[in-house]
CSV table of N, CA and C in Angstrom, one decimal:
chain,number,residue,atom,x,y,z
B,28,UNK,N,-0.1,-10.2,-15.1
B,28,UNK,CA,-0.8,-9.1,-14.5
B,28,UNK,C,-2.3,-9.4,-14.4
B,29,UNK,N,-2.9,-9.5,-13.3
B,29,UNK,CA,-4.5,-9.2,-13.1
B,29,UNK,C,-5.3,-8.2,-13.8
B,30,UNK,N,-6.1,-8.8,-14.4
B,30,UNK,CA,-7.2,-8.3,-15.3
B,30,UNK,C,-8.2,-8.3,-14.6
B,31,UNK,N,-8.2,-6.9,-13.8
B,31,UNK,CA,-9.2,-5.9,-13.0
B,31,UNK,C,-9.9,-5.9,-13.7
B,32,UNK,N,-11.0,-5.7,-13.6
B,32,UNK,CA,-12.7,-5.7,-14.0
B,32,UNK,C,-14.0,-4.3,-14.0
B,33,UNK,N,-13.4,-4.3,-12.3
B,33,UNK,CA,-14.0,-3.2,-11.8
B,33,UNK,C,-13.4,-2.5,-10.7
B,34,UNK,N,-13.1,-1.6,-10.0
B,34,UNK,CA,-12.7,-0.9,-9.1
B,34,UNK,C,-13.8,0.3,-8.4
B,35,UNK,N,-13.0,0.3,-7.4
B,35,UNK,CA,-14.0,1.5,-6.8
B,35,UNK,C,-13.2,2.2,-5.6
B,36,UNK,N,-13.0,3.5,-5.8
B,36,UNK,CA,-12.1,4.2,-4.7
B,36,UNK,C,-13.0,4.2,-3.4
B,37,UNK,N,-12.3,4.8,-2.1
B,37,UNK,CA,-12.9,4.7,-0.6
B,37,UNK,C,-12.0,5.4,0.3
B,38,UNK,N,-12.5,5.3,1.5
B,38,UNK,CA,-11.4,6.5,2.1
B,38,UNK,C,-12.1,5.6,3.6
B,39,UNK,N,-10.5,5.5,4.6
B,39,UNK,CA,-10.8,5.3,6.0
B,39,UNK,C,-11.2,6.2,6.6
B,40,UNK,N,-12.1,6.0,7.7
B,40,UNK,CA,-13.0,6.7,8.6
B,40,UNK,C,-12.5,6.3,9.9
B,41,UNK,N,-12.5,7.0,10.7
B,41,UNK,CA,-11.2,6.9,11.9
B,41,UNK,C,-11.9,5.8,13.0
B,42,UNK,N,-13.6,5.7,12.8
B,42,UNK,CA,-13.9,4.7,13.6
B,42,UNK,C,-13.6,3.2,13.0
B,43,UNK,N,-12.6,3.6,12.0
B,43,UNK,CA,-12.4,1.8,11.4
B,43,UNK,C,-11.0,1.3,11.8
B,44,UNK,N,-10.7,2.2,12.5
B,44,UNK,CA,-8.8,2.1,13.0
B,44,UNK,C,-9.4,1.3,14.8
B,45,UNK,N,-8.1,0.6,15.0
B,45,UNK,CA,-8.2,0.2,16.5
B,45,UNK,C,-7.1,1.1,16.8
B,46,UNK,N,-6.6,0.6,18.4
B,46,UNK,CA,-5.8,1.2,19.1
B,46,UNK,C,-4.6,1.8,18.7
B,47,UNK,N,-3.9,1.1,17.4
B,47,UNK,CA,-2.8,0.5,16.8
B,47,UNK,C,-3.0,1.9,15.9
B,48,UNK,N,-3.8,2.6,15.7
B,48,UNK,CA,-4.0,3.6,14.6
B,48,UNK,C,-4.1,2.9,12.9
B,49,UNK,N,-4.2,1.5,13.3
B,49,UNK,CA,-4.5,1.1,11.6
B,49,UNK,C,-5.9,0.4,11.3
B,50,UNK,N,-6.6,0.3,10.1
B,50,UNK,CA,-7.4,-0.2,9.8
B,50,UNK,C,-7.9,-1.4,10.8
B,51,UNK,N,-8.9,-1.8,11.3
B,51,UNK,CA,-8.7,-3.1,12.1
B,51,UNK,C,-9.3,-4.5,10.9
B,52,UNK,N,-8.5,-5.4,11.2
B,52,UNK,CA,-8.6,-6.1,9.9
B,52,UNK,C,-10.5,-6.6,9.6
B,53,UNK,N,-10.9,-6.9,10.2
B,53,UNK,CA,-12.2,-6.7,10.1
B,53,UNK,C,-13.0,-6.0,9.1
B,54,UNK,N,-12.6,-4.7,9.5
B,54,UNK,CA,-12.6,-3.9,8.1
B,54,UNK,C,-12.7,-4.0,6.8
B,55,UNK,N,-11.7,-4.8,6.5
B,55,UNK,CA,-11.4,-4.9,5.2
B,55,UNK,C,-12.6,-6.0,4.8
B,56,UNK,N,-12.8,-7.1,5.1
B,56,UNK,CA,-13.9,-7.6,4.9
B,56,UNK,C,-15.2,-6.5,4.5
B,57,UNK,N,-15.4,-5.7,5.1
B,57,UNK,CA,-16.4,-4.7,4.7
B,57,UNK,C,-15.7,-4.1,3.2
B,58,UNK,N,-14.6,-3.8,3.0
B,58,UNK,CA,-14.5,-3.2,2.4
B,58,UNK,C,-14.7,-3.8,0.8
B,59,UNK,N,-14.1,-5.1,1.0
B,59,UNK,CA,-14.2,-6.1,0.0
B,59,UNK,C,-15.5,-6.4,-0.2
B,60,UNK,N,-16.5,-6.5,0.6
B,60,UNK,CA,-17.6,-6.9,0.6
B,60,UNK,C,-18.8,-5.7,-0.5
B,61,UNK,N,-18.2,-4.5,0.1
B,61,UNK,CA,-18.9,-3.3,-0.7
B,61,UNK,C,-18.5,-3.1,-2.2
B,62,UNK,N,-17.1,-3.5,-2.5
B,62,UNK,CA,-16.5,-3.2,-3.5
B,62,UNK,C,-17.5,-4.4,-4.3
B,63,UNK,N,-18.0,-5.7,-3.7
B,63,UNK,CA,-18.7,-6.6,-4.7
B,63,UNK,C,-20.2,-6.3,-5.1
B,64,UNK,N,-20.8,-5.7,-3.8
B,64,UNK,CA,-21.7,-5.3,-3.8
B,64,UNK,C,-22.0,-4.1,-5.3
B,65,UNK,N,-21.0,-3.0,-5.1
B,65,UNK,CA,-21.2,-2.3,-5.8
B,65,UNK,C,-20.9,-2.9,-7.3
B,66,UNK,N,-20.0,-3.7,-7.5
B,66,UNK,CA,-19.9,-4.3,-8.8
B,66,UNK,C,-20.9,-5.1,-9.6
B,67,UNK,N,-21.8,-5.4,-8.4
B,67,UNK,CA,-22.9,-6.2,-8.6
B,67,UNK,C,-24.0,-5.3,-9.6
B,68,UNK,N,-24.4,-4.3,-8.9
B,68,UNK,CA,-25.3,-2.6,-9.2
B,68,UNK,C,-24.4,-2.8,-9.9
B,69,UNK,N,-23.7,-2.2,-10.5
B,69,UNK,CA,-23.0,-2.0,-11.7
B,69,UNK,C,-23.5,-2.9,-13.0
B,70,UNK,N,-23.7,-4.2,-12.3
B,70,UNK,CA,-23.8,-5.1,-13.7
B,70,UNK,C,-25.2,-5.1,-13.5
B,71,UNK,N,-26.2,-4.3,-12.7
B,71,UNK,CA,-27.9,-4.3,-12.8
B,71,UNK,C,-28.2,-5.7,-12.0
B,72,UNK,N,-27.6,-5.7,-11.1
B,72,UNK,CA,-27.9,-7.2,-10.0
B,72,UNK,C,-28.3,-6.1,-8.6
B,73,UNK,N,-29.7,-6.6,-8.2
B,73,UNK,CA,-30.0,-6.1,-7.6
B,73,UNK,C,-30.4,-7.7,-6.1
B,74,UNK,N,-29.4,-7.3,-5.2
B,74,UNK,CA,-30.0,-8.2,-3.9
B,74,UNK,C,-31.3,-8.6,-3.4
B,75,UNK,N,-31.5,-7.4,-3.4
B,75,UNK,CA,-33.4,-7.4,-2.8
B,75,UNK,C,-34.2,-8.2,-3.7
B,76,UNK,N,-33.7,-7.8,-5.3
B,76,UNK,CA,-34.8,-8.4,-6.0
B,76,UNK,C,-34.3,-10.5,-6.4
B,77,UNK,N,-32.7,-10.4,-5.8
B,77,UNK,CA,-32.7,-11.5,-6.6
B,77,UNK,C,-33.2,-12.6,-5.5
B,78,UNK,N,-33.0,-12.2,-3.9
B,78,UNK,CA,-33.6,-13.0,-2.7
B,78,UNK,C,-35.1,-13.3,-3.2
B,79,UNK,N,-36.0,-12.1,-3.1
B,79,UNK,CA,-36.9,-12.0,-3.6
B,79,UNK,C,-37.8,-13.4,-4.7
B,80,UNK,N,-36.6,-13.7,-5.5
B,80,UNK,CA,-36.8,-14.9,-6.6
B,80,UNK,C,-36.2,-16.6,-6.3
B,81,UNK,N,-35.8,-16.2,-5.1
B,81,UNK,CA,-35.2,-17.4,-4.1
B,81,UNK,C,-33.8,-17.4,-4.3
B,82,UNK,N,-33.1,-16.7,-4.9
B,82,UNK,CA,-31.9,-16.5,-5.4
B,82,UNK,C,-30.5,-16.0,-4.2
B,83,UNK,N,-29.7,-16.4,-3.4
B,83,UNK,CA,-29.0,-16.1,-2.8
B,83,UNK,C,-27.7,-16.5,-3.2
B,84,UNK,N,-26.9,-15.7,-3.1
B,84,UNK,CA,-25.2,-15.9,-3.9
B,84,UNK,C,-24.5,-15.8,-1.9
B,85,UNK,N,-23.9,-16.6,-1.8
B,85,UNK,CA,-23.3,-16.6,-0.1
B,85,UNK,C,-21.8,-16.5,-0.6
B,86,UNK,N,-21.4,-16.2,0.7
B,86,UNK,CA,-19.2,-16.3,0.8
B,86,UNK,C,-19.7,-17.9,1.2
B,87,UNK,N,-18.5,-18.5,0.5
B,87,UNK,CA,-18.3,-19.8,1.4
B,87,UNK,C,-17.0,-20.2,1.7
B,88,UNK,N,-16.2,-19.0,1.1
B,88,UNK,CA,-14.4,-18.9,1.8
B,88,UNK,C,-13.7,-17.8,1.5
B,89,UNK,N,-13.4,-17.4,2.3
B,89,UNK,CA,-12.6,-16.3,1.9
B,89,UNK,C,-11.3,-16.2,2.6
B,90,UNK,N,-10.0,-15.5,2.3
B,90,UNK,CA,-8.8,-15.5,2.3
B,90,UNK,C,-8.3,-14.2,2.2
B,91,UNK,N,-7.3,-13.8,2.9
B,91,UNK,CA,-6.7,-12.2,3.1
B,91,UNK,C,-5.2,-12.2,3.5
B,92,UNK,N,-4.7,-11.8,2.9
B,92,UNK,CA,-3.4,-11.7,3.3
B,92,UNK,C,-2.9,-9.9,3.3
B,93,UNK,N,-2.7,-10.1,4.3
B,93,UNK,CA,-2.4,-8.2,4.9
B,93,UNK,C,-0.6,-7.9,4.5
B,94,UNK,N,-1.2,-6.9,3.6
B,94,UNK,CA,1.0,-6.3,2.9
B,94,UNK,C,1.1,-5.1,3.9
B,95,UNK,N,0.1,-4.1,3.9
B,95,UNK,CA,0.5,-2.9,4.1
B,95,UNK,C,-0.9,-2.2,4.7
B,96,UNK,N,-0.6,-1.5,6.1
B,96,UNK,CA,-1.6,-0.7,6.8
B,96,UNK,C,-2.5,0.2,6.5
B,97,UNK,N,-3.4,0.8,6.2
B,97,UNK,CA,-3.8,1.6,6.2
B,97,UNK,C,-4.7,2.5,7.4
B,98,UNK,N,-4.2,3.7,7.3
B,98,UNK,CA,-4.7,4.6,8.1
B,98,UNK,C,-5.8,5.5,8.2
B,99,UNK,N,-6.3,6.1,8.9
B,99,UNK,CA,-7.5,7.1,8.9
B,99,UNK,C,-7.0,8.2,8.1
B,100,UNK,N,-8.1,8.4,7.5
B,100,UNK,CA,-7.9,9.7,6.1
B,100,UNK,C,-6.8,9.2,4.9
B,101,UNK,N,-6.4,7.8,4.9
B,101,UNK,CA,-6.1,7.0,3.8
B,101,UNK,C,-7.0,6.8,2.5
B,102,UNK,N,-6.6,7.2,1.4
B,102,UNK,CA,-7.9,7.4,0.0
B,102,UNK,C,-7.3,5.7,-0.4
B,103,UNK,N,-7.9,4.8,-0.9
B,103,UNK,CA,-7.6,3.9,-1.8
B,103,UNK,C,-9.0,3.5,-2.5
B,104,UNK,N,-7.8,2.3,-3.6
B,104,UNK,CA,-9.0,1.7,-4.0
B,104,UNK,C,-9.1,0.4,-4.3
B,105,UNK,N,-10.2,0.1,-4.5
B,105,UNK,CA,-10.3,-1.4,-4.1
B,105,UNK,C,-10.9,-2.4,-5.7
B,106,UNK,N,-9.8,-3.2,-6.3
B,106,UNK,CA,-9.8,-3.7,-7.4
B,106,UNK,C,-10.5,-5.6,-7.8
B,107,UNK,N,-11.4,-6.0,-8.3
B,107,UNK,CA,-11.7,-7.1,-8.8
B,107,UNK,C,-11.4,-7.5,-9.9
B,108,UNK,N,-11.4,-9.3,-10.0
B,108,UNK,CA,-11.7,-9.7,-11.2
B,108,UNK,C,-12.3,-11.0,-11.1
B,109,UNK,N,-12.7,-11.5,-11.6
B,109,UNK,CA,-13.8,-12.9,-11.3
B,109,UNK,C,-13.5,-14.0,-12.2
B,110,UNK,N,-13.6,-15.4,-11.8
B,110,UNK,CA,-13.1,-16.5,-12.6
B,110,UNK,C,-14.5,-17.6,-12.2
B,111,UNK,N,-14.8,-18.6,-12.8
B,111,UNK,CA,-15.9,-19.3,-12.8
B,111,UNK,C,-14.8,-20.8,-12.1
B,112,UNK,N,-14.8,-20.9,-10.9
B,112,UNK,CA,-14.5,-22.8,-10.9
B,112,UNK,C,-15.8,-23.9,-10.1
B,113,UNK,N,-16.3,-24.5,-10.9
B,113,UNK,CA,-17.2,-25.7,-11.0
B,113,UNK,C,-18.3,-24.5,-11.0
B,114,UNK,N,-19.0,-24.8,-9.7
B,114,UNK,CA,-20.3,-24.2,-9.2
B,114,UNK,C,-19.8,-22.6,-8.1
B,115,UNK,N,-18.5,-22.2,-7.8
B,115,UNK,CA,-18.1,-21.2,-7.4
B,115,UNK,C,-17.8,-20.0,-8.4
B,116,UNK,N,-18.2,-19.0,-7.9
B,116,UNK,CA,-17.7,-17.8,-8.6
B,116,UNK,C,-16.8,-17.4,-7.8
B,117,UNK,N,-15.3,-17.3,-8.0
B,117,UNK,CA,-13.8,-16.5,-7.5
B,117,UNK,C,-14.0,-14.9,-6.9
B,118,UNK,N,-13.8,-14.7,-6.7
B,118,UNK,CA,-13.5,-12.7,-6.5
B,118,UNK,C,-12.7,-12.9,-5.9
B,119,UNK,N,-11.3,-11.9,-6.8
B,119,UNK,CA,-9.9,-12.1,-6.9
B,119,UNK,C,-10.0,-10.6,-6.1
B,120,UNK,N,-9.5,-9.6,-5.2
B,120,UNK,CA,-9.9,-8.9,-4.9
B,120,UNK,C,-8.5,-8.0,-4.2
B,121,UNK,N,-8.1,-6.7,-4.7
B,121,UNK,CA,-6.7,-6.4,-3.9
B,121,UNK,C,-7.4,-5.1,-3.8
B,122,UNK,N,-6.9,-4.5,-2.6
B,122,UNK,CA,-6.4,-3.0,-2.3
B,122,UNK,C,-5.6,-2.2,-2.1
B,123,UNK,N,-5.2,-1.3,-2.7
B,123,UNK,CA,-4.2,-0.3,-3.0
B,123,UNK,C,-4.1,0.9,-2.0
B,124,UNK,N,-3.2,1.1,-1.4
B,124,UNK,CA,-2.9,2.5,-0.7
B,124,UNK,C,-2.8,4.0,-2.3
B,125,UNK,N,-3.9,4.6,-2.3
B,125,UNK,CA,-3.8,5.8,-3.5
B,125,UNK,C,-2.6,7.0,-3.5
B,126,UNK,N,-1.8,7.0,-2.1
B,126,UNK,CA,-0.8,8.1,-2.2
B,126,UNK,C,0.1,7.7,-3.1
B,127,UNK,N,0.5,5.5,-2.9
B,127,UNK,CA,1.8,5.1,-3.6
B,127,UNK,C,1.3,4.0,-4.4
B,128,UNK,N,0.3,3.5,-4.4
B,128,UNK,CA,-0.3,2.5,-5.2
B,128,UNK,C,0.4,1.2,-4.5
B,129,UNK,N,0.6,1.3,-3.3
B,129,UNK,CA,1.1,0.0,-2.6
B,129,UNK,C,-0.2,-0.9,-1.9
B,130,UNK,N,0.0,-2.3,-2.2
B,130,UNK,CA,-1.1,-3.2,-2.1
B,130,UNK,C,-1.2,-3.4,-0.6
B,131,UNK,N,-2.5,-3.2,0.0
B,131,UNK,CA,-2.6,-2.9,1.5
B,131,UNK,C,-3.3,-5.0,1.5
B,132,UNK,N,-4.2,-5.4,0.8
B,132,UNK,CA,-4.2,-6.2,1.0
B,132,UNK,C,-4.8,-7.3,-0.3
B,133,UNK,N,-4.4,-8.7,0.0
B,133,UNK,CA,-4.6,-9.3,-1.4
B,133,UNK,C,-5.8,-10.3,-0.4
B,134,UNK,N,-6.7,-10.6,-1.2
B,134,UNK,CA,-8.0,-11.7,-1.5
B,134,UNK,C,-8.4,-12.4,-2.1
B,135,UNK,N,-9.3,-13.1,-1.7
B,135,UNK,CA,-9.9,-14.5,-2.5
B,135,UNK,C,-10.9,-14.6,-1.8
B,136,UNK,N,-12.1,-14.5,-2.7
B,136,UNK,CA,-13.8,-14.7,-2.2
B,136,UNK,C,-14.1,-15.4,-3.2
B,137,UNK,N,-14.7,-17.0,-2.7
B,137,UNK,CA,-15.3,-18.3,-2.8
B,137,UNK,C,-16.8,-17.5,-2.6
B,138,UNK,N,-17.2,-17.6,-3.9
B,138,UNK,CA,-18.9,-17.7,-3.6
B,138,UNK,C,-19.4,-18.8,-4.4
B,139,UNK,N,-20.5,-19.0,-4.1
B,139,UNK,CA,-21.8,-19.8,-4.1
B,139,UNK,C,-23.0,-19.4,-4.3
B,140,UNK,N,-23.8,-20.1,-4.9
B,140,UNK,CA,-25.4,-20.1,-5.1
B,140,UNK,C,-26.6,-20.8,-4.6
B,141,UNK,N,-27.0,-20.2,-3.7
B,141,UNK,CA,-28.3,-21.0,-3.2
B,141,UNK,C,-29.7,-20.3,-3.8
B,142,UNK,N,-30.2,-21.2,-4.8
B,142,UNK,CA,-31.6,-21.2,-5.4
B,142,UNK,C,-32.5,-22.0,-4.7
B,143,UNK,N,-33.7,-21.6,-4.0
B,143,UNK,CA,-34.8,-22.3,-3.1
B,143,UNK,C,-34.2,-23.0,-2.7
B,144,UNK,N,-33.0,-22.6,-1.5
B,144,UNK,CA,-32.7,-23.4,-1.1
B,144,UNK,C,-32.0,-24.1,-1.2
B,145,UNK,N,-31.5,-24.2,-2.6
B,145,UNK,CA,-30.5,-25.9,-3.0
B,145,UNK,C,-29.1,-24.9,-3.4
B,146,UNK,N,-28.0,-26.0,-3.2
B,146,UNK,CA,-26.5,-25.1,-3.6
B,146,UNK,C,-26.5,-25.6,-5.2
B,147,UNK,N,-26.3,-25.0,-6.2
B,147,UNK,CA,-25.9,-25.5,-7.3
B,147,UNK,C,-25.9,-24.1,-8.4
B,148,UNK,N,-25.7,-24.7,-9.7
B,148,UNK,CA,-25.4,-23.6,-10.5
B,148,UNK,C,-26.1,-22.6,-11.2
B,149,UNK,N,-25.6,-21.1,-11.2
B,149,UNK,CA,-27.3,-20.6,-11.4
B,149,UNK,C,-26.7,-19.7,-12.9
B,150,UNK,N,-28.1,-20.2,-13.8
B,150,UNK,CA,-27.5,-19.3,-15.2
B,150,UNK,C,-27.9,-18.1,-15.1
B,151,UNK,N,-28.6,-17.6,-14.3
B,151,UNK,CA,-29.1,-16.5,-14.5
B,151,UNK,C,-27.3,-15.8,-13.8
B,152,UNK,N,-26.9,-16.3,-12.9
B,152,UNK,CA,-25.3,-15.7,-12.8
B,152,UNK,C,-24.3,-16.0,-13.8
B,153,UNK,N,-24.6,-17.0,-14.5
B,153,UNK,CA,-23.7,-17.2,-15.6
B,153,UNK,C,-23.9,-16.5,-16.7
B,154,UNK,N,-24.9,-15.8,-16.9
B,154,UNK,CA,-25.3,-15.0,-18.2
B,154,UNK,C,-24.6,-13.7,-17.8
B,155,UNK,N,-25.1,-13.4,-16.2
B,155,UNK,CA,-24.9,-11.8,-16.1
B,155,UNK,C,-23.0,-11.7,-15.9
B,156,UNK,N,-22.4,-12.6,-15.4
B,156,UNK,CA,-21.1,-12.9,-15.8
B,156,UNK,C,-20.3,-13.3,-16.5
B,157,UNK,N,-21.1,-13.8,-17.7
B,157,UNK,CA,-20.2,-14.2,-18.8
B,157,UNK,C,-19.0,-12.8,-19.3
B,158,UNK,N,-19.9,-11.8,-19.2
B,158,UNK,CA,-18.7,-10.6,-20.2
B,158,UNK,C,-17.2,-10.3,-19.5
B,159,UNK,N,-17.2,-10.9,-17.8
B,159,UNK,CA,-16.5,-10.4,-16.9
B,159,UNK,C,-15.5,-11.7,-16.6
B,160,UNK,N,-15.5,-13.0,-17.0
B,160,UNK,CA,-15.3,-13.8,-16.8
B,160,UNK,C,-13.9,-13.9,-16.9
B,161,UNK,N,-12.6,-14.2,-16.2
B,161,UNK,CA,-11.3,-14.3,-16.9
B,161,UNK,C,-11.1,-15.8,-16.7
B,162,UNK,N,-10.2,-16.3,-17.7
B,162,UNK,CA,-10.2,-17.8,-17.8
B,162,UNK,C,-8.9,-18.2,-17.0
């Protein structure tokens, strides 16, 4: 079983549906994207300030595999957990439809750290991730 970390519920907005009446996959990227963001604020990681110090964390892969659709005025929520490999930080990332707790979509976000510029490893992310870490 995945050892969620953090979650965060959300609700579709009808301009996020295509023709098809479902989420357009696009989407979800935002959605995953916000769920890290917020996890981040959560842990007192602030973007503005960490660019600010030359500090940039980037996607360098990411992966989606689509189970189940979601529709406009669909409530879910969107679940993490994070693993450390070499110089990447993981984000393990699923979404759940909230009427049946059916997985709308499963992820994998490859990040990275660019300090002034150079890719390598940053402790100031390894401290603030240590408590979160799954092995």
């Amino acid at each position: 079983m995945e050892k969620y970390i953090y979650e965060l519920k959300m609700k579709v907005r009808d301009y996020e549906c295509d023709l098809q009446g479902i989420v357009n996959n696009a989407n979800y990227q935002h959605y995953l994207e916000h769920t890290r963001h917020e996890f981040l604020t959560s842990a007192d990681v602030s973007f503005a300030h960490l660019h600010e110090e030359g500090i940039d964390p980037v996607v360098a892969r990411l992966t989606m595999a689509f189970k189940a659709p979601l529709r406009s005025g669909d409530e879910f929520v969107s679940k993490l957990y994070l693993k450390k490999e070499g110089i990447k930080y993981v984000f393990y990332q699923d979404i759940f439809r909230l009427t049946d707790m059916k997985v709308a979509i499963k992820a994998t976000v490859e990040t990275v750290c660019v300090a002034n510029g150079r890719l390598g490893n940053s402790a100031l992310f390894d401290e603030i991730f240590a408590p979160y870490l799954s092995e």
